[in-house]
Coordinates of C-alpha atoms and ligand atoms in Angstrom, one line a residue:
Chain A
X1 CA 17.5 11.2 7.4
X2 CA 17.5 12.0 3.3
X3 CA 18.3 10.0 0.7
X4 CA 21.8 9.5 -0.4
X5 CA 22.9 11.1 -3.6
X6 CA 21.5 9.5 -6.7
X7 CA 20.8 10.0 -10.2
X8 CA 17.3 10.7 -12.1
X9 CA 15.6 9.0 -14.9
X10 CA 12.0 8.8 -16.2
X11 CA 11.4 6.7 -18.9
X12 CA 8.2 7.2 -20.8
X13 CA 8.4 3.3 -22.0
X14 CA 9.0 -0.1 -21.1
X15 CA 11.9 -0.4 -23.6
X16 CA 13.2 2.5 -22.3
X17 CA 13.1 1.3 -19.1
X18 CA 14.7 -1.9 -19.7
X19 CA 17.4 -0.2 -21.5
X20 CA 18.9 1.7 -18.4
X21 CA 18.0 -0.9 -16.0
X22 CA 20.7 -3.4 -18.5
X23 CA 22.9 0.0 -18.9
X24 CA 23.2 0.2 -15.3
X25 CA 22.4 -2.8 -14.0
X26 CA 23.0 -3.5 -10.2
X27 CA 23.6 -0.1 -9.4
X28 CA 19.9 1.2 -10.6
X29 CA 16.8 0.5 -8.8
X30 CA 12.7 0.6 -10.6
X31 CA 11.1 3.9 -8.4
X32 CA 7.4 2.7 -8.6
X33 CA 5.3 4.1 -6.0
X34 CA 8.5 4.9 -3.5
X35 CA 6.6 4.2 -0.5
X36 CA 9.0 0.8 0.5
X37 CA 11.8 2.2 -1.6
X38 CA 11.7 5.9 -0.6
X39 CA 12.4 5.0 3.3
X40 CA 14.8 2.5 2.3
X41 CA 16.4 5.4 0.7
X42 CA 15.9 7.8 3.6
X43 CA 17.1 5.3 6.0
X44 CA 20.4 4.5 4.0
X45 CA 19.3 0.6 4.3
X46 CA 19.5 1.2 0.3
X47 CA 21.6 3.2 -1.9
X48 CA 21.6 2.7 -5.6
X49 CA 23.3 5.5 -8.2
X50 CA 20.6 5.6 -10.4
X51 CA 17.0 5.4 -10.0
X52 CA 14.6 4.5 -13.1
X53 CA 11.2 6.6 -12.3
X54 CA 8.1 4.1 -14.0
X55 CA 5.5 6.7 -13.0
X56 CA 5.5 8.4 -16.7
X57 CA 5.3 4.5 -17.8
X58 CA 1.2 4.8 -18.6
X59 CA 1.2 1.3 -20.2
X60 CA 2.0 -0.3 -16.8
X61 CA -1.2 1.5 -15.2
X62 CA -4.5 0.0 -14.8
X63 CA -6.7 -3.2 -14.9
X64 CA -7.8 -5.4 -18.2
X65 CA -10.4 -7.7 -17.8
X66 CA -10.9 -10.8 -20.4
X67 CA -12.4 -13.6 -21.0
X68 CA -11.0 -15.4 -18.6
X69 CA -8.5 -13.5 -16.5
X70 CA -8.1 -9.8 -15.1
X71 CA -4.7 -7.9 -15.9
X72 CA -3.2 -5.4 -13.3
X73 CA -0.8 -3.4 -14.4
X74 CA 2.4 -3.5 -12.1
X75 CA 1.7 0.6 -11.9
X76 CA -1.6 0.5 -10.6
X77 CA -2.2 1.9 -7.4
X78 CA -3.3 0.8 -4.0
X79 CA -6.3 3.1 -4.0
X80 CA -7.4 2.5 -7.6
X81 CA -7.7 -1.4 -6.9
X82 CA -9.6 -1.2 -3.6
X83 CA -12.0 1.3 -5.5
X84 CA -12.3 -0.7 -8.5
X85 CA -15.6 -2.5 -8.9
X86 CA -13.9 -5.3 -11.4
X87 CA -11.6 -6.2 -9.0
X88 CA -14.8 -6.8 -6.5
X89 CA -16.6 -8.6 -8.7
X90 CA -13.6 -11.0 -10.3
X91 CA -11.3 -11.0 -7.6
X92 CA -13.0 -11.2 -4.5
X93 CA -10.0 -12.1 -2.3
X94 CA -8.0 -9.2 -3.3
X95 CA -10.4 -6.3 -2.7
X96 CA -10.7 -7.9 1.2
X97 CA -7.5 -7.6 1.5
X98 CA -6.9 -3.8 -0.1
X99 CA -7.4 -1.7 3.1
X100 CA -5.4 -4.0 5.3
X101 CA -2.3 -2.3 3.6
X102 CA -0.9 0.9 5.2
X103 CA -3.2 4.0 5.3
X104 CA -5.4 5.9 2.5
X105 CA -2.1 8.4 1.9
X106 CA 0.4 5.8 1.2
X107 CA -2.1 3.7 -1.1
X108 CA -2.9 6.4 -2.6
X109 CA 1.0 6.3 -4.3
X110 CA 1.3 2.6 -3.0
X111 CA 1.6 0.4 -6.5
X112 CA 0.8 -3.3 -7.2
X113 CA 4.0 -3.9 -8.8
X114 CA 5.7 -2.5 -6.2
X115 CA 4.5 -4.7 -3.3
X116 CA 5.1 -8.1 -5.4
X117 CA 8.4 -7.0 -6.3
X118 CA 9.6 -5.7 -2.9
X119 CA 8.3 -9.1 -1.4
X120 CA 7.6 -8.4 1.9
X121 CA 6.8 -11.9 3.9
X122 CA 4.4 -10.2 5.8
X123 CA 2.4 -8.4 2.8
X124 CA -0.9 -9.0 1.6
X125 CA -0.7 -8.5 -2.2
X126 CA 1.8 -11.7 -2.6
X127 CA 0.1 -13.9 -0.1
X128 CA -3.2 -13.3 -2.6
X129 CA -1.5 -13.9 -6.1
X130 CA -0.6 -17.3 -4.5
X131 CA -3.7 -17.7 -3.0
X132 CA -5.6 -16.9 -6.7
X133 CA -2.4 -18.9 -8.7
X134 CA -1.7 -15.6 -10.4
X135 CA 1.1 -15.3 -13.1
X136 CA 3.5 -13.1 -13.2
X137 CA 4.7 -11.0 -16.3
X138 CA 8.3 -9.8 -16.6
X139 CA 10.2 -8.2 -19.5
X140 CA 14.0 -7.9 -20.4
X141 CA 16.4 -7.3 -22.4
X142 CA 15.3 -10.3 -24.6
X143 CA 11.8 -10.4 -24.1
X144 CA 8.6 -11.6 -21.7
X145 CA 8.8 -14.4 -19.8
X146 CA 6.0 -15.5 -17.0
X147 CA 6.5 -16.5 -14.1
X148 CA 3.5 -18.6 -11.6
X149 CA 3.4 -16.6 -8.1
X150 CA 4.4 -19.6 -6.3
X151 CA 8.0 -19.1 -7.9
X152 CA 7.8 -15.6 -8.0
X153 CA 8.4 -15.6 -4.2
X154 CA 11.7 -16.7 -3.5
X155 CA 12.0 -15.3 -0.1
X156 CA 12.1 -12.2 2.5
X157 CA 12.7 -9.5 -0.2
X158 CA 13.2 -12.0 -2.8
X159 CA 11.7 -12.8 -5.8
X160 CA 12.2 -14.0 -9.4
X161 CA 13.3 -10.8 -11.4
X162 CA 16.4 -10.0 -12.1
X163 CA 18.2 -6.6 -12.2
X164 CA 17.4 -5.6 -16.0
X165 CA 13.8 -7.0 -15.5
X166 CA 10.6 -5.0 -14.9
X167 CA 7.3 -6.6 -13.6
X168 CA 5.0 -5.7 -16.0
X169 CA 1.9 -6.9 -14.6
X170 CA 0.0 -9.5 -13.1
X171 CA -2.7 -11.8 -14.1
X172 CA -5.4 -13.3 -12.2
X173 CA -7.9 -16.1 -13.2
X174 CA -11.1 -14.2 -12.8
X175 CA -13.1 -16.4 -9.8
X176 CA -15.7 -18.6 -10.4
X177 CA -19.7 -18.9 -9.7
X178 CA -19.8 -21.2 -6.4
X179 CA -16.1 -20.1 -5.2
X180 CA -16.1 -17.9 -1.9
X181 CA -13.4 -16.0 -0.5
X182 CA -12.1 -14.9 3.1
X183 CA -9.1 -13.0 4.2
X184 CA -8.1 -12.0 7.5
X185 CA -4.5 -10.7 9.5
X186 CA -3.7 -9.3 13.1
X187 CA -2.0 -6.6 13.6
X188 CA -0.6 -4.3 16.9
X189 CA -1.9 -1.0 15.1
X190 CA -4.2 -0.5 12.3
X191 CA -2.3 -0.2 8.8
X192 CA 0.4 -2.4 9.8
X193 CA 2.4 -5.1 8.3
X194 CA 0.8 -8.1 9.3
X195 CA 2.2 -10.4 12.4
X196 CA 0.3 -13.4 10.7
X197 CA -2.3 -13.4 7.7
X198 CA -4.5 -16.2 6.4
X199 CA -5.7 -15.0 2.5
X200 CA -8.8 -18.6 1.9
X201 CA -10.2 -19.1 -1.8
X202 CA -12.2 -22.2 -2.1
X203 CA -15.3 -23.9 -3.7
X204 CA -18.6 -24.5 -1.5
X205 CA -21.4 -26.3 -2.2
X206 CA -23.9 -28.0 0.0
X207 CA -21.6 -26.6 3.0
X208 CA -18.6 -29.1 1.6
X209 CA -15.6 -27.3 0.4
X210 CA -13.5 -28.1 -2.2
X211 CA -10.4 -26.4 -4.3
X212 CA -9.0 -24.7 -1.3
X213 CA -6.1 -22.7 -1.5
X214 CA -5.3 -21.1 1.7
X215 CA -2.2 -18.7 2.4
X216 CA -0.7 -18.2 5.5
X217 CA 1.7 -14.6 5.4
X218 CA 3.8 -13.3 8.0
X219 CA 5.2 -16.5 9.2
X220 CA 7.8 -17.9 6.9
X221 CA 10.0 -16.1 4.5
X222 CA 7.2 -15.5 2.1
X223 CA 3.6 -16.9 1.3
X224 CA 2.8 -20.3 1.8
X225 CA 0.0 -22.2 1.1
X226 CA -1.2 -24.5 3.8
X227 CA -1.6 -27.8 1.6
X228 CA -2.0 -30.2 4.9
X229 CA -4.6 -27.6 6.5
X230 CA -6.1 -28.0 2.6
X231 CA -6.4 -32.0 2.1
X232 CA -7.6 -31.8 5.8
X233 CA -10.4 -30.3 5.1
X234 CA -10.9 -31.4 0.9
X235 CA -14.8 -32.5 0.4
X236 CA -15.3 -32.1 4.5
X237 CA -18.4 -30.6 5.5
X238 CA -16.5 -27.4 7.8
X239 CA -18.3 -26.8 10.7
X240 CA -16.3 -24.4 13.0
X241 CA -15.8 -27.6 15.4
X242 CA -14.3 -29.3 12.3
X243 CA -12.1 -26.2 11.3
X244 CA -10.5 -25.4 14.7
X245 CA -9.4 -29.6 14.9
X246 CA -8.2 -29.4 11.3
X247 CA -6.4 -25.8 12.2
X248 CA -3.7 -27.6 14.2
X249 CA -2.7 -29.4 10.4
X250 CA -0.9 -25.9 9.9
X251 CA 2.1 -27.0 12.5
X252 CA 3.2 -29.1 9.3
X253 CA 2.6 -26.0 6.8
X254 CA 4.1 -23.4 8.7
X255 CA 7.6 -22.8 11.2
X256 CA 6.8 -19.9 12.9
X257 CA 10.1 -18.3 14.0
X258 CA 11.1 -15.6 16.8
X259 CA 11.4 -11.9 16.3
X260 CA 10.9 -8.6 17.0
X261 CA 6.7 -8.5 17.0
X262 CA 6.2 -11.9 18.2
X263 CA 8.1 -15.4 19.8
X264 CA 7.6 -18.6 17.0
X265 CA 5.3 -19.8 19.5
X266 CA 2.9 -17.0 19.6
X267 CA 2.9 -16.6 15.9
X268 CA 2.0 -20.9 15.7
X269 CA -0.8 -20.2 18.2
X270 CA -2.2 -16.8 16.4
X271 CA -1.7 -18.5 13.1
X272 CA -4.2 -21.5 14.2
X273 CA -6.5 -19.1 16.1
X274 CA -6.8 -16.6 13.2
X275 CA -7.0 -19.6 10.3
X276 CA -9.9 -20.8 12.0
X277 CA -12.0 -17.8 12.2
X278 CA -10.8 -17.2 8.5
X279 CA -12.2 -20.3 7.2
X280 CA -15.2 -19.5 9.2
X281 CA -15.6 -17.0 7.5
X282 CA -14.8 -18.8 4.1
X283 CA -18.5 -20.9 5.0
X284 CA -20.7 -18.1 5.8
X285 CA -19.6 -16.4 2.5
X286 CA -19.8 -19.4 0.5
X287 CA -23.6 -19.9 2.6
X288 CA -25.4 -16.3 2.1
Chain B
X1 CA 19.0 7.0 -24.5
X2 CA 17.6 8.9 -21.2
X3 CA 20.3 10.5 -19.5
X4 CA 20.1 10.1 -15.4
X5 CA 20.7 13.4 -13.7
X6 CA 21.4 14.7 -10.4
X7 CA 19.4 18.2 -11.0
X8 CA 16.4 18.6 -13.2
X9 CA 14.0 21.8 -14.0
X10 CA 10.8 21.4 -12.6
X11 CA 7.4 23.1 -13.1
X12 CA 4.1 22.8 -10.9
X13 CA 1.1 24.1 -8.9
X14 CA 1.5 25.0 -5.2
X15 CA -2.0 26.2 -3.7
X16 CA -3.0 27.3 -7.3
X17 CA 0.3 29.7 -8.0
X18 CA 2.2 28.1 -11.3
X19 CA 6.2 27.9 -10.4
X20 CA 9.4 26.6 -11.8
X21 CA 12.6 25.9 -10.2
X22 CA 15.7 23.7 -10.2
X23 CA 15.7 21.1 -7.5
X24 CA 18.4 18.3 -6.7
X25 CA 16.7 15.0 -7.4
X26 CA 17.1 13.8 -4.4
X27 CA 15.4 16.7 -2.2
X28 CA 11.6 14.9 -1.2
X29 CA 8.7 16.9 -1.6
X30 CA 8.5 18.1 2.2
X31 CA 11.5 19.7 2.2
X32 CA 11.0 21.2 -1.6
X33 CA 8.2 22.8 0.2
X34 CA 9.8 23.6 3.6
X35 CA 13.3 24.8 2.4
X36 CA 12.2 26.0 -1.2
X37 CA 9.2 27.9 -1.2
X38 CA 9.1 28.6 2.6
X39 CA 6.1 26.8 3.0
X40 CA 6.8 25.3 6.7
X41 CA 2.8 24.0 7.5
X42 CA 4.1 20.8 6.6
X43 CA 5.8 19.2 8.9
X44 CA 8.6 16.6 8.9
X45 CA 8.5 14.3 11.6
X46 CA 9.4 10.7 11.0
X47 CA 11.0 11.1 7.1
X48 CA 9.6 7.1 6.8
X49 CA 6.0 7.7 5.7
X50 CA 5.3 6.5 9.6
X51 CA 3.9 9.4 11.3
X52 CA 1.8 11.6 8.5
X53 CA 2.9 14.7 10.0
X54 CA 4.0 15.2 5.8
X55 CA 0.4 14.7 4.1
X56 CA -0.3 16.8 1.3
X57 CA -2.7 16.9 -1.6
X58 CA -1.5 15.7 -4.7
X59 CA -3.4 15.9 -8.0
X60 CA -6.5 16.0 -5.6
X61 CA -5.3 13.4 -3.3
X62 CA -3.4 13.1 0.1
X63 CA 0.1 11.9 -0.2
X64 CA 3.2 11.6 2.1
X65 CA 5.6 14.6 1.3
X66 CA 8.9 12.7 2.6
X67 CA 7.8 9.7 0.2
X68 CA 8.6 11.6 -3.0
X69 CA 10.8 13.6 -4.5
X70 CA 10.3 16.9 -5.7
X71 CA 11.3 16.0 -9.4
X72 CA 8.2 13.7 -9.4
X73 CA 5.9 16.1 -8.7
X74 CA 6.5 17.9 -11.8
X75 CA 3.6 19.4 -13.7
X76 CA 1.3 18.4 -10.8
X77 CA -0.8 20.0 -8.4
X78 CA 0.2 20.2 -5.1
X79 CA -1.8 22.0 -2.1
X80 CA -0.6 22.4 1.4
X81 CA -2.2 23.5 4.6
X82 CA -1.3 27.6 4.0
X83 CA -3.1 26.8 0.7
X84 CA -6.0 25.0 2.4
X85 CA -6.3 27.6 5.1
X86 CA -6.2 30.3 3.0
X87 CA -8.9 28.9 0.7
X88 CA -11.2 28.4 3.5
X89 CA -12.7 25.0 2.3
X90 CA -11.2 23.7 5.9
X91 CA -12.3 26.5 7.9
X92 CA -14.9 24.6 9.7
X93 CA -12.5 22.1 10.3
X94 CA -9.9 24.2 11.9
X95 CA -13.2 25.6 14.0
X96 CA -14.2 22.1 15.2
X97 CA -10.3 21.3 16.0
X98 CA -9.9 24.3 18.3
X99 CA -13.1 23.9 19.9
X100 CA -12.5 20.4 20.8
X101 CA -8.8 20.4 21.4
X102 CA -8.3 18.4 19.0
X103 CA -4.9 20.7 18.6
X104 CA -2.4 20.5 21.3
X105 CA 1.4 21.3 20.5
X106 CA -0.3 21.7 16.7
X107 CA 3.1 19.3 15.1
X108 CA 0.6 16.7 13.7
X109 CA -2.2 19.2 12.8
X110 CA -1.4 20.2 9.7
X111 CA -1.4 16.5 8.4
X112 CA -4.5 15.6 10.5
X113 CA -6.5 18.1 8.8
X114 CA -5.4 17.0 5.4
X115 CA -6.7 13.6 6.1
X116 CA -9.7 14.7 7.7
X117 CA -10.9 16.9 4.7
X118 CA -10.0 14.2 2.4
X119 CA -12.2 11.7 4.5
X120 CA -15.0 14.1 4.6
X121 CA -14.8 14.8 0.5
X122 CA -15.4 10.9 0.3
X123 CA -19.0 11.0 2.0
X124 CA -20.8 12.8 5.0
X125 CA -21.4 11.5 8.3
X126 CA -18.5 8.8 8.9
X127 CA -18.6 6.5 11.7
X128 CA -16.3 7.0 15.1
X129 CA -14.9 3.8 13.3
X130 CA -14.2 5.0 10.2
X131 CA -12.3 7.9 10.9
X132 CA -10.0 6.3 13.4
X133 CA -9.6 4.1 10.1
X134 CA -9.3 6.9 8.5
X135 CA -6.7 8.6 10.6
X136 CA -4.9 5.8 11.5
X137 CA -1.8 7.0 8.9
X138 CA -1.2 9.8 11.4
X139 CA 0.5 10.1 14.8
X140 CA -0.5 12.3 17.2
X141 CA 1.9 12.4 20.5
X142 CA -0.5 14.6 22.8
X143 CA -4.8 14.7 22.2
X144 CA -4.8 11.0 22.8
X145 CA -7.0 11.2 19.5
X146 CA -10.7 11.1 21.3
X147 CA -10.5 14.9 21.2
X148 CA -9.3 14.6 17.0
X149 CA -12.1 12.1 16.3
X150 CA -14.3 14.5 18.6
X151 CA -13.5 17.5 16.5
X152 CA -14.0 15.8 12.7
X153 CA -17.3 14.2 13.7
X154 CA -18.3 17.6 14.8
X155 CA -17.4 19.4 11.7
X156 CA -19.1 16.6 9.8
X157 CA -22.4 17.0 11.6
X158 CA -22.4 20.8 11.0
X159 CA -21.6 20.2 7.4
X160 CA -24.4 17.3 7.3
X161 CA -26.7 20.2 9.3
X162 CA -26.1 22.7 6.8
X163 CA -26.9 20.8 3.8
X164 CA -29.9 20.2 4.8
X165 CA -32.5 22.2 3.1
Ligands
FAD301 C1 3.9 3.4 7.0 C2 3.8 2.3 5.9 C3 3.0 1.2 6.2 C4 2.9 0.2 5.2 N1 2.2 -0.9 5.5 C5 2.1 -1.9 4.5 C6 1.2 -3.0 4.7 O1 0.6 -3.2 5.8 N2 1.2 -4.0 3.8 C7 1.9 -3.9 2.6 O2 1.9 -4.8 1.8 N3 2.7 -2.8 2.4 C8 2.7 -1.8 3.3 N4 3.5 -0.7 3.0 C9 4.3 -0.7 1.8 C10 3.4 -0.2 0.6 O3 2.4 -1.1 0.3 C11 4.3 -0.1 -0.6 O4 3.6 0.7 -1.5 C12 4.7 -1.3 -1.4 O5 5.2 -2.3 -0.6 C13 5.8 -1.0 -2.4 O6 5.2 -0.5 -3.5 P1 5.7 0.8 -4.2 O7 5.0 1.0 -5.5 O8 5.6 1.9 -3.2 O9 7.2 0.4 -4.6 P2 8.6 1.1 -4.4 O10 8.8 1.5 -3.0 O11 8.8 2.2 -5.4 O12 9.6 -0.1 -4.8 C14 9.7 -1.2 -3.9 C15 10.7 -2.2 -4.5 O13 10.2 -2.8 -5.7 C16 11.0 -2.5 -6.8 N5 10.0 -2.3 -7.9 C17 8.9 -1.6 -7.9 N6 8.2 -1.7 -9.0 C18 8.8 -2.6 -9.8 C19 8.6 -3.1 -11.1 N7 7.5 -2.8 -11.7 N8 9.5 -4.0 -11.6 C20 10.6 -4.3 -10.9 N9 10.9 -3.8 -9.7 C21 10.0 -3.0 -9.1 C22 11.8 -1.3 -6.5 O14 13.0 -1.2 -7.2 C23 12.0 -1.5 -5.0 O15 13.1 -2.4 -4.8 C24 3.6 0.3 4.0 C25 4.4 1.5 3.7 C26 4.5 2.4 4.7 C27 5.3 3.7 4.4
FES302 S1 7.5 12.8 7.9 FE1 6.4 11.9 6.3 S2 5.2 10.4 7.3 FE2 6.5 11.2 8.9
FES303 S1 -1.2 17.9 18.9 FE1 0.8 17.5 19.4 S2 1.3 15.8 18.1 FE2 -0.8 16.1 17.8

């Protein structure tokens, strides 16, 4: 089908922006890289009046790297972050996961803004800001506020912004020397949304790990972090032996329910399975 | 303040000729091409981004047609398969598709060949591996894809064959 009818607008600033999105509030929707929205659209699951094009917006494009942390602007594409050799370097985790989402085409368009603030449960981009403790930037009417990703994610297609608020960016604490990272998801087709995802960032030394944040995505209503599966394993030396007993800790992180791709109990089984190899994974980085 | 509109003036490339025209802002780049400018290689299949049957070269790179709307693709460049064709710089593509039959009912052709050049611009020889990767954007409801993957590996070895000095 085709989109319903709608009016045009294309800001060439953030205040500009933020003035139509509090003009028009619920009845305009943010067009970053229309490739969630766009079907939506096409589909009639969605049909605002008024649609605030950010493309023109170059102030939201592109990565920053400081001292300490590395800025992505909510503009920046899929294809530019997989590419980039910062984000290889300070955020590890993050190019793994980049060709996991969708197909060259669509992150070619695809933004960074976009996925956080769409929310999928099952996406890859929001199951790594919690994974990394990014923080989110927003900007209104009457100013920034930040927000950490763990509150960002309020649900399935949920998050913290609300409708005259634009995510501006997102920043990442750059990783540190000795920290490893693994990242994994299945999938029926290659390019897929995720049936279950585990995004691992953790410490390593003499084989022990330490720090761990691991993120299970696909299986609850948004990215969760697997804190028993985490204290089971704290200062443990992992072999895989050790990781596949501790793996059945994520019952108590994560309630797998039934749907279309997969029944609860598949989803708790895959959901061990693939956290396992994961943080297998997780040692023989944190090893070489 | 910006006033939303429901029509806008447009100008851009299409396979190197410079145009302008008033589109509806809600008319997607696929059918801005199709309807428009009578430029029916692209195909529409799915309208969801699912099937690639849509991919054109934006700017240099392969987007989904039916993901955008034609307003946004103002003062860019766009290229579709007549422009490719007629350009030649696919030719030994289309070569390798028909000899393989890696074309069947030819609906997903246009889009495959669009991602296949683009994968081939990115480095020579690619793995059987990494252009089902690759590929794996568009649908094809008849080769079955060994004969697709047949045909772009052949047309990489000749181009790999004929740089050779
Ligand atoms: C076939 C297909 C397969 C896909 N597979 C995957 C996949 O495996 N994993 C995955 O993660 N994604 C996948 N995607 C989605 C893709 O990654 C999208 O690009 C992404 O989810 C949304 O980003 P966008 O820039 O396209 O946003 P849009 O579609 O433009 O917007 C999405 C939503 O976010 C809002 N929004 C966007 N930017 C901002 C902002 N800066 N501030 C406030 N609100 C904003 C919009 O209003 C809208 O509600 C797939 C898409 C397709 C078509
Ligand atoms: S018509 Fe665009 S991807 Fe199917
Ligand atoms: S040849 Fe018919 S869909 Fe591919």
């Amino acid at each position: 089908m085709k989109a319903p009818r709608f009016s045009y607008a294309r800001p060439d600033t953030i205040a500009e922006a933020i003035a139509l999105l509090t003009r028009f509030g619920e009845d305009a929707r943010v067009l970053a890289g229309g490739q969630s929205l766009v079907p939506m659209l096409n589909l009639r699951i969605a049909a605002p009046s008024i649609l605030v094009d950010i493309n023109q917006i170059s102030a939201l494009n592109g990565l920053t790297v400081e001292a300490e942390k590395v800025h992505v602007g909510a503009l920046t594409r899929h294809a530019h972050i997989e590419s980039s050799t910062d984000v290889s370097k300070y955020l590890p985790l993050l190019a793994l996961a980049m060709p996991h989402i969708a197909h060259p085409a669509i992150r070619t368009r695809g933004t960074f803004g976009g996925s956080c603030a769409l929310a999928d449960p099952a996406a890859e981009i929001p199951a790594c800001s919690v994974a990394l403790d990014a923080t989110f930037v927003l900007a209104g009417p009457n100013g920034e506020r930040r927000v950490p990703a763990q509150d960002f994610f309020q649900g399935a297609l949920t998050t913290a912004l609300k409708s005259d608020e634009l995510l501006t960016g997102v920043e990442f604490p750059k990783s540190k020397p000795g920290y490893a990272a693994a990242f994994g998801e299945l999938t029926r087709r290659k390019g897929d949304y995720a049936i279950v995802g585990v995004a691992a960032h953790g410490f390593i030394s003499q084989a022990r790990l330490s720090d761990l944040r691991i993120v299970i995505f696909g299986a609850s209503d948004r990215p969760v972090r697997a804190r028993h599966l985490e204290s089971e394993l704290e200062g443990k030396e992992a072999s895989s032996e050790c990781i596949r007993r501790a793996a059945t800790a994520l019952d108590a992180d994560v309630e797998p329910r039934d749907d279309l791709h997969a029944t609860g109990e598949t989803r708790r089984y895959l959901t061990r399975t693939l956290a396992s190899r994961v943080l297998s994974d997780l040692m023989k980085v944190g090893v070489s | 303040m910006i006033e939303p509109k429901e029509v806008f003036d447009i100008s851009l490339t299409v396979n190197g000729e410079r145009l302008t025209r008033r589109v509806q802002v809600r008319t997607n780049l696929a059918d801005f091409l199709r309807h428009d400018l009578e430029l029916t290689g692209t195909h529409v299949g799915c309208e969801h981004g699912v099937c690639g049957a849509c991919t054109v070269t934006l700017n240099g790179k392969i987007v989904r047609s039916c993901l955008m709307f034609a307003v946004q693709a103002d003062n860019c460049e766009v290229q579709t398969i007549e422009g490719l064709s007629r350009s030649g710089v696919i030719k030994d593509l289309q070569d390798a598709f028909v000899q393989h039959n890696g074309v069947q009912c030819g609906f997903c052709t246009p889009g495959m060949l669009a991602a296949a050049h683009a994968l081939l611009q990115q480095g020579p020889l690619p793995s059987r591996e990494r252009i089902r990767d690759f590929l794996s954007g568009n649908y094809c409801r008849c080769t079955g894809y060994q004969a697709i993957v047949d045909s772009v590996q052949a047309a990489a070895n000749q181009r790999a064959r004929s740089s050779m000095p």
